[in-house]
Coordinates of C-alpha atoms in Angstrom, one line a residue:
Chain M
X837 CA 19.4 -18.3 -9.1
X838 CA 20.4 -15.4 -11.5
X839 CA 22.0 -11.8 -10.5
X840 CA 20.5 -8.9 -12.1
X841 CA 23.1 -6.2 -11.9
X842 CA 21.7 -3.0 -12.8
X843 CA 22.9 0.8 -11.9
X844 CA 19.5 1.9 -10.2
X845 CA 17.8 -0.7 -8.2
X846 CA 13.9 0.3 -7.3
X847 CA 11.8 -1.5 -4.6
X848 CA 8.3 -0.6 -5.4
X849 CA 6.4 0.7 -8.1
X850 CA 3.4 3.0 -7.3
X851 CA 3.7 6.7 -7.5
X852 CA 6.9 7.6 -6.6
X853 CA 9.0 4.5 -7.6
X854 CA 7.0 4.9 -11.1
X855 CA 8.4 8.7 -11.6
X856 CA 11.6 7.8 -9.7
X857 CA 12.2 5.2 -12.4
X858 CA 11.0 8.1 -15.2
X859 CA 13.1 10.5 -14.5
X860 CA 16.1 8.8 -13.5
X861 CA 15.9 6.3 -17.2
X862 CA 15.3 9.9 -19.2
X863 CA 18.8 10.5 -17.7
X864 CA 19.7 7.4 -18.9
X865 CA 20.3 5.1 -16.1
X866 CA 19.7 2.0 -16.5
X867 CA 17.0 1.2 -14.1
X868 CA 14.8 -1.9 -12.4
X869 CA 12.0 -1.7 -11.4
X870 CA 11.0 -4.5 -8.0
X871 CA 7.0 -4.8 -7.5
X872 CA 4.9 -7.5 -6.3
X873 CA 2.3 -6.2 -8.1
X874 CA 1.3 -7.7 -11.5
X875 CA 0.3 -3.8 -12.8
X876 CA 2.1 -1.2 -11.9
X877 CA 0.8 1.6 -10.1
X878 CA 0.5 0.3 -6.2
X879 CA -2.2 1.8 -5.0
X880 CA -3.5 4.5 -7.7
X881 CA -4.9 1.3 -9.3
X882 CA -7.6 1.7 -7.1
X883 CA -8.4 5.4 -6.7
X884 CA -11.6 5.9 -8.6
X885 CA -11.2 9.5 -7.5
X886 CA -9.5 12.9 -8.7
X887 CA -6.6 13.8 -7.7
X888 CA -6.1 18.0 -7.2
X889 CA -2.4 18.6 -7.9
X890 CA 0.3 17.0 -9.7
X891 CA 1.8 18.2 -12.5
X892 CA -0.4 21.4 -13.4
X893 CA -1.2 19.0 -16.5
X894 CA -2.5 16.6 -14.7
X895 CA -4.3 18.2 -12.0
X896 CA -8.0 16.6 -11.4
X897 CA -6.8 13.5 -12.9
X898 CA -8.3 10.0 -11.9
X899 CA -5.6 8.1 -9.9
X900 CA -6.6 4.7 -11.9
X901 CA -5.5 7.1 -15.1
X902 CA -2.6 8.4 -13.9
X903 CA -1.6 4.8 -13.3
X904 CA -2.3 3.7 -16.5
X905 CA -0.4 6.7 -18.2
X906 CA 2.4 6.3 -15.6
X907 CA 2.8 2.1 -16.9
X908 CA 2.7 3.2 -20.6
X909 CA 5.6 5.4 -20.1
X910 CA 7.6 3.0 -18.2
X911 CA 6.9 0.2 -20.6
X912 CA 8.2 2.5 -23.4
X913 CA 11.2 3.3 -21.8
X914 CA 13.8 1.4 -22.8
X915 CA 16.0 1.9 -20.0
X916 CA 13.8 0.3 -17.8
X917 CA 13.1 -3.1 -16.9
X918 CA 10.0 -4.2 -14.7
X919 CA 10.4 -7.3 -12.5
X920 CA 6.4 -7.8 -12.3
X921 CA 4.5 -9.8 -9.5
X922 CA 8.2 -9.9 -7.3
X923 CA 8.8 -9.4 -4.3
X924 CA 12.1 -7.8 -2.4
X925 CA 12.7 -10.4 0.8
X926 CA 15.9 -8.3 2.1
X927 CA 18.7 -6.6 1.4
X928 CA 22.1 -7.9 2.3
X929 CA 25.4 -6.0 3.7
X930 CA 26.9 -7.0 0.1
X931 CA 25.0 -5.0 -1.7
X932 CA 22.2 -7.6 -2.5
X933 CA 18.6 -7.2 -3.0
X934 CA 17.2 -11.1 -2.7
X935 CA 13.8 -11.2 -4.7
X936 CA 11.7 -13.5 -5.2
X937 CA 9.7 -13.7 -9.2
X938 CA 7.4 -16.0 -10.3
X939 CA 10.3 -17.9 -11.5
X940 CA 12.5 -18.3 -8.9
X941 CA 14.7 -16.4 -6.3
X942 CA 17.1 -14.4 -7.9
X943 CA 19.7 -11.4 -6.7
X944 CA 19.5 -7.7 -7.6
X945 CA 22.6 -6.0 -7.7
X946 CA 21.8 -2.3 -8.2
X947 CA 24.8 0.5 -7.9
X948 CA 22.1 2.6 -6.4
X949 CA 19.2 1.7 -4.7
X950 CA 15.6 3.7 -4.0
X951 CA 13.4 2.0 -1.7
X952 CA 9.5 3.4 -2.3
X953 CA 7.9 0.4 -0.1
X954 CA 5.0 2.8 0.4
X955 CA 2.9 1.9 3.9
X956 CA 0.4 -0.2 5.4
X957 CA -2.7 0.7 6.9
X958 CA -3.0 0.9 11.0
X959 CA -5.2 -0.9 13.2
X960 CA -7.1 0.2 16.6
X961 CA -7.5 -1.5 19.6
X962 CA -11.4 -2.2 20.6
X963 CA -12.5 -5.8 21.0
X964 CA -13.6 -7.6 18.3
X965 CA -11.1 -5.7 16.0
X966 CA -10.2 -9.3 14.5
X967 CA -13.4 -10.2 13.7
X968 CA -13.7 -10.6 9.9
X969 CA -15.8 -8.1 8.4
X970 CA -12.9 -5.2 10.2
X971 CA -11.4 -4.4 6.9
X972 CA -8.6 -1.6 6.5
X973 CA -10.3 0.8 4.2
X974 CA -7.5 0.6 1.5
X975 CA -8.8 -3.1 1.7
X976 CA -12.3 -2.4 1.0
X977 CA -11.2 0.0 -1.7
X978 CA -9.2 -2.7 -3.8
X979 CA -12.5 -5.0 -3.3
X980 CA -14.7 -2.9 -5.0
X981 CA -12.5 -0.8 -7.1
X982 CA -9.6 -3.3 -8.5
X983 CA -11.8 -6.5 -8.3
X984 CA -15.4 -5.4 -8.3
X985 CA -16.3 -7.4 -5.2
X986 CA -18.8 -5.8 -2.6
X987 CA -17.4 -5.8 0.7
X988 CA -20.9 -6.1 2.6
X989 CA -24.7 -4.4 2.7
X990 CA -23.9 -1.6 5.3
X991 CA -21.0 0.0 6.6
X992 CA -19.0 1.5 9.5
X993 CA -16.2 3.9 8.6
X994 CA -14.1 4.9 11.4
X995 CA -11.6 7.8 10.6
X996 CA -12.5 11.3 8.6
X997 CA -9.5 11.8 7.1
X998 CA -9.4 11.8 3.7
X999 CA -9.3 8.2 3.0
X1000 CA -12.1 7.7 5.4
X1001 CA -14.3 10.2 3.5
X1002 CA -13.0 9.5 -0.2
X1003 CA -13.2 5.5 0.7
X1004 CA -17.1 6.2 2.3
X1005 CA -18.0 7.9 -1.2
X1006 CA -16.5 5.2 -3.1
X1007 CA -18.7 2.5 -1.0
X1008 CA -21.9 4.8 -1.8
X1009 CA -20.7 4.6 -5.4
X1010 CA -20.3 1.0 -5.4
X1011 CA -24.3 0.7 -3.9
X1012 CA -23.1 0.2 -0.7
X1013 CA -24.6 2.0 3.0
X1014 CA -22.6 3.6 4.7
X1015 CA -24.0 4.0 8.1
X1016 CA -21.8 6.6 9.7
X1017 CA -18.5 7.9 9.9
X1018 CA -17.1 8.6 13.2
X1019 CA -14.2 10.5 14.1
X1020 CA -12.1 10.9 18.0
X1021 CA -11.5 14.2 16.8
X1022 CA -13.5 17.2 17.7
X1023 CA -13.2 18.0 14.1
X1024 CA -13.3 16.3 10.5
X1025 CA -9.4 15.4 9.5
X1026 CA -9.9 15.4 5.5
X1027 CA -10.6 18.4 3.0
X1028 CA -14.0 20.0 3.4
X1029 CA -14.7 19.0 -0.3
X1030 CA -14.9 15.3 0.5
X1031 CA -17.0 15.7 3.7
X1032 CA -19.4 17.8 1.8
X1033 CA -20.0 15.0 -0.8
X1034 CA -21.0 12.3 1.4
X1035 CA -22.9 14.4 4.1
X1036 CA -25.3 15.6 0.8
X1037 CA -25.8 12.1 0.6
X1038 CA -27.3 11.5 4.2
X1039 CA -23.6 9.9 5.8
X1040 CA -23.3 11.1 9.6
X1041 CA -20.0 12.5 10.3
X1042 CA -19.7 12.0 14.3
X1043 CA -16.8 13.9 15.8
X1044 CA -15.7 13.0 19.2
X1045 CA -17.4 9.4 18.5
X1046 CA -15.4 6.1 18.5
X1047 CA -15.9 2.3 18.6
X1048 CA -16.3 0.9 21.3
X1049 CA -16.6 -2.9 19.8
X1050 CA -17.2 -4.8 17.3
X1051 CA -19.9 -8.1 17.8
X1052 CA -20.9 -11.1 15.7
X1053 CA -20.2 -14.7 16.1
X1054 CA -17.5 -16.0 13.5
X1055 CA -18.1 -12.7 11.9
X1056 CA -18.9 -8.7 11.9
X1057 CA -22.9 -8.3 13.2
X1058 CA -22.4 -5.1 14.5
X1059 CA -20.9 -2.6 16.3
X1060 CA -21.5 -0.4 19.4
X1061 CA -19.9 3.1 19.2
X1062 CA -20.3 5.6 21.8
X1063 CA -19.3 9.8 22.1
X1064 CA -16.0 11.0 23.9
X1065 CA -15.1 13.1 26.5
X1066 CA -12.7 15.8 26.8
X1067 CA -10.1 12.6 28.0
X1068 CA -11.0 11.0 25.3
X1069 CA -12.5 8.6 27.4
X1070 CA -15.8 6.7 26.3
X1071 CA -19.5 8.2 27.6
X1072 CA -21.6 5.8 28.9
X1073 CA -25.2 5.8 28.1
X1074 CA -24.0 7.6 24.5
X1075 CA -23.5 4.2 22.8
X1076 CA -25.6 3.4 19.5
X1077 CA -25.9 -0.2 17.9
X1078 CA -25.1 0.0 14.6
X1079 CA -26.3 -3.2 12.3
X1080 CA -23.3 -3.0 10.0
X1081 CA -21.2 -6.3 8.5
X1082 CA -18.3 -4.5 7.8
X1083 CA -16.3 -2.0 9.9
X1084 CA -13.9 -0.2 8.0
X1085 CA -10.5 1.4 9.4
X1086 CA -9.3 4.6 8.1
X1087 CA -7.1 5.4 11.0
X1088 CA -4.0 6.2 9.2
X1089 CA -0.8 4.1 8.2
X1090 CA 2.6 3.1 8.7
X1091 CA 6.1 3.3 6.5
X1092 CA 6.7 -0.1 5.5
X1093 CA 10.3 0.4 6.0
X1094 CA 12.0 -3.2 6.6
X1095 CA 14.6 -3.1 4.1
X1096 CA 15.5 0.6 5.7
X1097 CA 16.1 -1.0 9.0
X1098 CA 18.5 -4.0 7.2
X1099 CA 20.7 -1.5 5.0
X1100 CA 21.4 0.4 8.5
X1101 CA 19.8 3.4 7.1
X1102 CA 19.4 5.9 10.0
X1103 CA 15.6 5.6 11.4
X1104 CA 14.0 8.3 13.3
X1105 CA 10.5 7.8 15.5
X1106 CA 8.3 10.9 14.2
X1107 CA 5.0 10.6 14.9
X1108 CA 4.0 13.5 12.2
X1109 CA 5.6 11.6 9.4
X1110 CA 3.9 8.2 10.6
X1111 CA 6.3 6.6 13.0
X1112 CA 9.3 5.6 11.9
X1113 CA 11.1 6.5 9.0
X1114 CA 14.3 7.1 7.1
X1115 CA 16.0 10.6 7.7
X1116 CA 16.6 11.9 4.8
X1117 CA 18.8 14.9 2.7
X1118 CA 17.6 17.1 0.6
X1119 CA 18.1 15.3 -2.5
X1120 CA 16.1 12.4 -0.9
X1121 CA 19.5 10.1 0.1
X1122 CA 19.4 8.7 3.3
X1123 CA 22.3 8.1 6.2
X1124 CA 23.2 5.2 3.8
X1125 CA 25.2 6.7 0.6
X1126 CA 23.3 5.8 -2.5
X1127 CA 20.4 4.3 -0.9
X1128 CA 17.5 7.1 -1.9
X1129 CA 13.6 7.0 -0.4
X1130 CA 10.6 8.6 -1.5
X1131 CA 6.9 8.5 -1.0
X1132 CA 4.9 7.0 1.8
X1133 CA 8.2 5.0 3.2
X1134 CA 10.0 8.4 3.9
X1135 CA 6.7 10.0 5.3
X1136 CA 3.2 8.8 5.2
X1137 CA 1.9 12.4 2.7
X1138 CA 0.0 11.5 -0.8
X1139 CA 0.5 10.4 -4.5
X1140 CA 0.9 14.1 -5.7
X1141 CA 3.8 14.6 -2.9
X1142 CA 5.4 10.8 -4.2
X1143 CA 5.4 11.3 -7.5
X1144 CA 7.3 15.3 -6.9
X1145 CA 9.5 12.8 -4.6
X1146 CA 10.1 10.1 -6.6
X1147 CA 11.3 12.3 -9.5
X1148 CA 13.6 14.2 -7.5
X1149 CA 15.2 10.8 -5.8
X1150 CA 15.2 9.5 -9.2
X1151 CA 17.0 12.7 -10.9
X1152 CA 19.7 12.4 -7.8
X1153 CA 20.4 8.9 -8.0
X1154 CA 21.2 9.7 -11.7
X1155 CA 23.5 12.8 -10.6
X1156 CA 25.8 10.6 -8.3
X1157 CA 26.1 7.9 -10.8
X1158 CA 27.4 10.9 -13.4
X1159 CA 24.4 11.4 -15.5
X1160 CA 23.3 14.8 -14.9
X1161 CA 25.3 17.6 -15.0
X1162 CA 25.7 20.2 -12.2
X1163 CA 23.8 23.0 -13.6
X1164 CA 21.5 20.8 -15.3
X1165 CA 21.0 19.1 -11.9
X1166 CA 20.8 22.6 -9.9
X1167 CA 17.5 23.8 -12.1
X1168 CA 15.7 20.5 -12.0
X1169 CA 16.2 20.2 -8.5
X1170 CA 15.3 23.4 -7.7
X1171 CA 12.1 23.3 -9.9
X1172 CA 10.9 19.9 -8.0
X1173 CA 11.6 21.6 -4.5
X1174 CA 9.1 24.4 -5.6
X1175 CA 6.3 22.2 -6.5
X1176 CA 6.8 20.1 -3.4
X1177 CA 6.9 23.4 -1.2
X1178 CA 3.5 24.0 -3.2
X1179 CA 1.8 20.9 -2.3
X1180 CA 3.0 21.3 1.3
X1181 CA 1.6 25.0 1.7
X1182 CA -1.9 24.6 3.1
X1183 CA -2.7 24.1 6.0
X1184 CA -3.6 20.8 6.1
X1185 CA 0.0 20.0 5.6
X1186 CA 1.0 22.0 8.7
X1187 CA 1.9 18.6 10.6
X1188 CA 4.0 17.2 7.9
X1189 CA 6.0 20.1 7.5
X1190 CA 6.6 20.1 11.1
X1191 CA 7.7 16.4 10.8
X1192 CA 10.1 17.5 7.6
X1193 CA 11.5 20.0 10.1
X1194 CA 12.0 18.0 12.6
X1195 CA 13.7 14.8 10.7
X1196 CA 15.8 17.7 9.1
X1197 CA 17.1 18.4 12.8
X1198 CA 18.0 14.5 13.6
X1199 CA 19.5 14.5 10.3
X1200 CA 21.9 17.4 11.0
X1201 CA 22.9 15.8 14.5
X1202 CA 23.9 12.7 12.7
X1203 CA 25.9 14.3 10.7
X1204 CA 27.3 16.9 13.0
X1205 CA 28.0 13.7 15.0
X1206 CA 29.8 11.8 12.2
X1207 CA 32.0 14.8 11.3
X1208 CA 33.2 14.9 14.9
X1209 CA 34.8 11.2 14.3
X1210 CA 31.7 9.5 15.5
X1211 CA 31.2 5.9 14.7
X1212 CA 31.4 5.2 11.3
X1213 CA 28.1 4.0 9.2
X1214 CA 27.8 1.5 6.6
X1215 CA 28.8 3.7 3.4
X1216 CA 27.7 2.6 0.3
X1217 CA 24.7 0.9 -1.2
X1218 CA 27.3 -1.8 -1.8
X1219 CA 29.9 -3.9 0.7
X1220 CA 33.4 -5.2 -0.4
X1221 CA 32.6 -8.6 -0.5
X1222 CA 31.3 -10.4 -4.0
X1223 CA 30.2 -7.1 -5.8
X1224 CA 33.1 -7.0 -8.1
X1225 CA 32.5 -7.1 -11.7
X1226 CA 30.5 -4.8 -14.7
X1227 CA 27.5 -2.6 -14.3
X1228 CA 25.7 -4.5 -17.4
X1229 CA 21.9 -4.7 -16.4
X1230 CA 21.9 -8.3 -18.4
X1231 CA 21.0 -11.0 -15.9
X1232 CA 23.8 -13.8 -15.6
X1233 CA 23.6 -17.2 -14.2
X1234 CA 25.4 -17.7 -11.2
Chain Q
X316 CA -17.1 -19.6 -22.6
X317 CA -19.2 -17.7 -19.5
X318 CA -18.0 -14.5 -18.7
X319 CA -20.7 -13.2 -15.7
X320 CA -21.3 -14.1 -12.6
X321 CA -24.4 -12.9 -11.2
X322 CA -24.7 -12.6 -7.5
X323 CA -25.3 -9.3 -5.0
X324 CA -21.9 -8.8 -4.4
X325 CA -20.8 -8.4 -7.6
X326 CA -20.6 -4.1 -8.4
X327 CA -22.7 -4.5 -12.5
X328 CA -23.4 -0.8 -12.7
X329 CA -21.1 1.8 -11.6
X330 CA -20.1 5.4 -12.4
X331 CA -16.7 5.1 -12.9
X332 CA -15.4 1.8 -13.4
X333 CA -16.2 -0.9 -16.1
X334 CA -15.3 -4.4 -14.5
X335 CA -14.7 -6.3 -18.2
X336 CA -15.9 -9.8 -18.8
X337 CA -13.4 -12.2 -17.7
X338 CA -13.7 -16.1 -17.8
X339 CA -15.6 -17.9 -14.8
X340 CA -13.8 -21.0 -13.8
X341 CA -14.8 -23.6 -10.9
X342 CA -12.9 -24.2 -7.3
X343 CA -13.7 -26.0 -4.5
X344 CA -13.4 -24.3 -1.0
X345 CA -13.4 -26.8 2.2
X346 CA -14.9 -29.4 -0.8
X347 CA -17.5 -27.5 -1.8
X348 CA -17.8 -26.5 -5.5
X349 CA -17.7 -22.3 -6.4
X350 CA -17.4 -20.4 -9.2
X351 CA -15.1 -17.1 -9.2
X352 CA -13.1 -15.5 -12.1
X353 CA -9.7 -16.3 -13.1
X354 CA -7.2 -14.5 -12.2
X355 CA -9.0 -12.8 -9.3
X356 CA -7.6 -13.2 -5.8
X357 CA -9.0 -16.3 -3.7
X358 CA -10.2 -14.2 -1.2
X359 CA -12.6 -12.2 -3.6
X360 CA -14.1 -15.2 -5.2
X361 CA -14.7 -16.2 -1.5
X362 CA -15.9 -13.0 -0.7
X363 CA -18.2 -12.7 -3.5
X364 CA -19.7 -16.1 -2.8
X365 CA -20.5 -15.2 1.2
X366 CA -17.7 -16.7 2.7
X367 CA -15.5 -14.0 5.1
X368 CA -13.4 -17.0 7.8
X369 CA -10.4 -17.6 5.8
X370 CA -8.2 -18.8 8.9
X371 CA -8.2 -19.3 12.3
X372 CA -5.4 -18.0 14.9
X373 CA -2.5 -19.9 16.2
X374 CA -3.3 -19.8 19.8
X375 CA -7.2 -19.1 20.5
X376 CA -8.7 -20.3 17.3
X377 CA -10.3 -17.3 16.3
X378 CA -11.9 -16.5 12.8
X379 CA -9.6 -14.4 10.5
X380 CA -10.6 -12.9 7.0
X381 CA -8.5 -10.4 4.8
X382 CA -7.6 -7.6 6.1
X383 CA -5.4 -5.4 4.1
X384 CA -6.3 -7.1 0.7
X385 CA -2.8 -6.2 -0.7
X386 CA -0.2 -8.6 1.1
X387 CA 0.9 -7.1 4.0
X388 CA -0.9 -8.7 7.0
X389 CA -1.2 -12.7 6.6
X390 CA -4.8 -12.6 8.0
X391 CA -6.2 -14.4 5.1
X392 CA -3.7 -17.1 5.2
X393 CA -5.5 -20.9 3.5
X394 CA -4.2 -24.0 2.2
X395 CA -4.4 -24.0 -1.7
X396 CA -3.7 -27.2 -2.8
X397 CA -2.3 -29.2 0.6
X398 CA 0.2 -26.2 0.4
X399 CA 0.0 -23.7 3.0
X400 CA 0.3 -19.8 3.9
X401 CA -0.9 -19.3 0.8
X402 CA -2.3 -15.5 0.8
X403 CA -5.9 -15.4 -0.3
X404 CA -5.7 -11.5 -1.0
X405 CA -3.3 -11.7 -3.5
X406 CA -3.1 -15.7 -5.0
X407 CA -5.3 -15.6 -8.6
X408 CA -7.8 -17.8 -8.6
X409 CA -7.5 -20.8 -11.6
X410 CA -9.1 -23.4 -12.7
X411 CA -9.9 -26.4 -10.4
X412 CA -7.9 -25.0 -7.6
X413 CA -8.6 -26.7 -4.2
X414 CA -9.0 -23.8 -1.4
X415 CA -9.3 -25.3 2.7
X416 CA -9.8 -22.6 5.7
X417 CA -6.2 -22.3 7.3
X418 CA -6.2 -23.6 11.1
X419 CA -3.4 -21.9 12.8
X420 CA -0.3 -22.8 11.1
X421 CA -2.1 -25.3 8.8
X422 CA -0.2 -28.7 7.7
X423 CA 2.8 -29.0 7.2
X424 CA 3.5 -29.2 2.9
X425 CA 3.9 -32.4 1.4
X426 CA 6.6 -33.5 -0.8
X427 CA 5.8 -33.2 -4.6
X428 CA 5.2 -36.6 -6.0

């Protein structure tokens, strides 16, 4: 086993880990970069689709491109160093990230930390939601996008939010039919742009429509879905058969934020933001100095919203370790709090910013508490105990 | 060298994406002989050839395929090479590699020779 000490340590490497890395090396911290990936990119790898703000310059963008761009400029960075196809198994009260490379496990010693974990998709309860051929739709996007695979003749999207729609276009691309998209909501959840494409091409969008369960032997045959009431309860005599082999879940998704939980970050249940996740400052540090968050972990939002994240976590992480000076730090700051006000304005983002607004409440009575002599928290991304020794990002045997 | 695999779940035409020729190697799943391309994940070889059960459950023996396709869930769990838990959404497929469905926990790993 080797130690990697390094000042910034990053857990993931999709959108906002990626500019996280960026912004923080162009400050020059010494950075590493965790993914079990091989590429980098996490899930823009697979979004064949174009993405409507980032960076004015790279507005309407493919998200397969902006990966690619994004990897080119880490790999030319030569403060950063990738740990490819590794994963981060837990993080330890000394300060310890334990990974696990193709090699071996090793230890990651970072002086700062930024977990960008990203999420992982929901499921639903109907029976015969195990049945293979029930795919989350991200699934059925790396099939076909990343690997070129089919996932079946004919399918069943449930969810219209965006992922739903975008995902049912990309099937349509791919040759596939999709049979219908159904939705509990009296009303379509993604952008009116995306609904538009794949209604022009003859896909049902059924509102108040669920499933009501999924059939086949040792796999998906079919499925039975059936309209809602104003409960939300099922219809009978509404159900339809639908002969599909694959049933595809777009029903939202989850912070994936385990290594949160063990570095006693402060978690808060908010449904807006996804269910649990970290709370958070405005310089994207959590109740746990020096441990940073952005993207899908600290809120389940989109690339455009990670990558503004990332950078600012990134450009913070480099301010406490000394790299950025104050007024340098002010206008950055200031200018990445602008474009992700921006991205937030419509009103499709009115539930996130009422989750923002909410964790920023929690997050005040922690720290109204704290300042009153509450119990103390775990400061410091690293303990006491067997972190002695130089910042040098050089792996040593140990 | 081959470098296509022709079957109807392989995407050969689409708008966006080009999926680049890539070198087709042999596998056996449950002892019968496929062809996939290296370096793609077990379970879309599988996929690609028909074949969706990838495990069974612990308790009621029920069929399990992938489901998130990026290494989150364990629902694709097989035995490569007597080894178990191997994830078959995310394990790149090579050469001669010996794929068995998972049953519940699957065997326990034998010591290397």
């Amino acid at each position: 086993m080797s130690v990697r000490k390094t000042e910034l340590a990053i857990v993931g490497a999709g959108p906002a880990g990626i500019c996280a890395a960026l912004e923080a090396a162009s400050h020059g911290v010494k950075t590493t970069v965790i993914d079990r990936g091989e590429e980098l990119g996490g899930q823009l790898i697979k979004q064949t689709h174009k993405f409507f703000g980032w960076h004015k310059k790279s507005a309407g963008t493919r998200g397969i491109l902006i990966a690619k761009k994004l990897s080119e400029d880490v790999r030319n960075s030569e403060n950063i160093t990738v740990l490819n196809s590794t994963e981060a198994l837990g993080y330890y009260d000394d300060g310890t990230l334990l990974v696990e490379t193709p090699q071996g496990i090793d230890r990651v010693i970072g002086d700062r930390m930024i977990v960008a974990t990203g999420a992982s998709e929901r499921m639903i309860l109907f029976p015969g939601n195990d049945l293979p051929g029930v795919y989350g739709a991200g699934a059925v996007q790396t099939l076909m996008n990343a690997h070129g695979v089919r996932p079946g003749q004919s399918v069943l999207m449930i969810g219209s939010g965006n992922i739903g729609l975008i995902v049912s276009y990309q099937l349509l691309q791919a040759g596939v039919r999709v049979e219908a998209v159904v939705e509990a909501m009296p009303t379509i959840g993604g952008y009116a742009v995306h609904a538009s494409k794949i209604r022009r091409l003859g896909v049902p969008i059924l509102t108040r429509h669920t499933i009501k369960e999924a059939y086949g032997k040792d796999q998906v045959e079919g499925a039975i879905i059936w309209e809602l009431d104003d409960s939300w309860n099922g219809i009978p005599g509404t159900e339809k058969d639908l002969k599909v082999d694959v049933i595809c879940l777009a029903v939202g998704l989850s912070p994936l934020a385990e290594l949160l939980w063990q570095c006693g970050a402060e978690m808060a249940y908010i449904p807006e933001l996804g269910g649990f996740v970290p709370l958070y400052d405005e310089n994207m540090e959590t109740t746990r100095k020096g441990v940073f968050v952005a993207g899908d972990v600290a809120g389940i939002e989109e690339a455009s919203t990670a990558m503004a994240a990332g950078r600012l976590a990134g450009l913070s992480a480099a301010r406490s370790l000394g790299k950025v000076p104050d007024d340098e730090y002010a206008k950055l700051k200031a200018e990445i709090l602008a474009e992700l006000e921006g991205l937030r304005s419509g009103p499709a983002s009115a539930k996130i910013r009422s989750g923002l607004a909410k964790m920023r409440e929690m997050l005040q009575a922690v720290q109204a508490k704290e300042l009153a002599g509450g119990e103390p928290r775990p400061q410091g991304v690293r303990g006491e105990r067997d972190c002695a020794g130089s910042n040098s990002e050089e792996a040593v045997g140990a | 060298m081959e470098t296509k695999l022709s079957d109807n779940t392989r995407i050969e035409d689409h708008p966006i994406l080009d999926f680049p020729a890539r070198r087709v190697v042999t596998f056996t799943w449950e002892g019968q002989e496929l062809r996939g391309y290296e370096g793609e994940p077990i379970a879309a070889a599988l996929h690609a050839a028909g074949i969706k059960v990838l495990h069974t459950s612990h308790k009621s023996n029920r069929p399990r395929g992938f489901f998130c396709a990026i290494g989150n869930c364990s629902s694709c769990l097989v035995v490569v090479d007597g080894v178990p838990n191997v994830r078959a959404c995310t394990e790149k497929l090579r050469e001669g590699m010996r794929v068995e469905r998972q049953v519940g926990t699957g065997p326990a790993p034998r010591a290397r020779e």
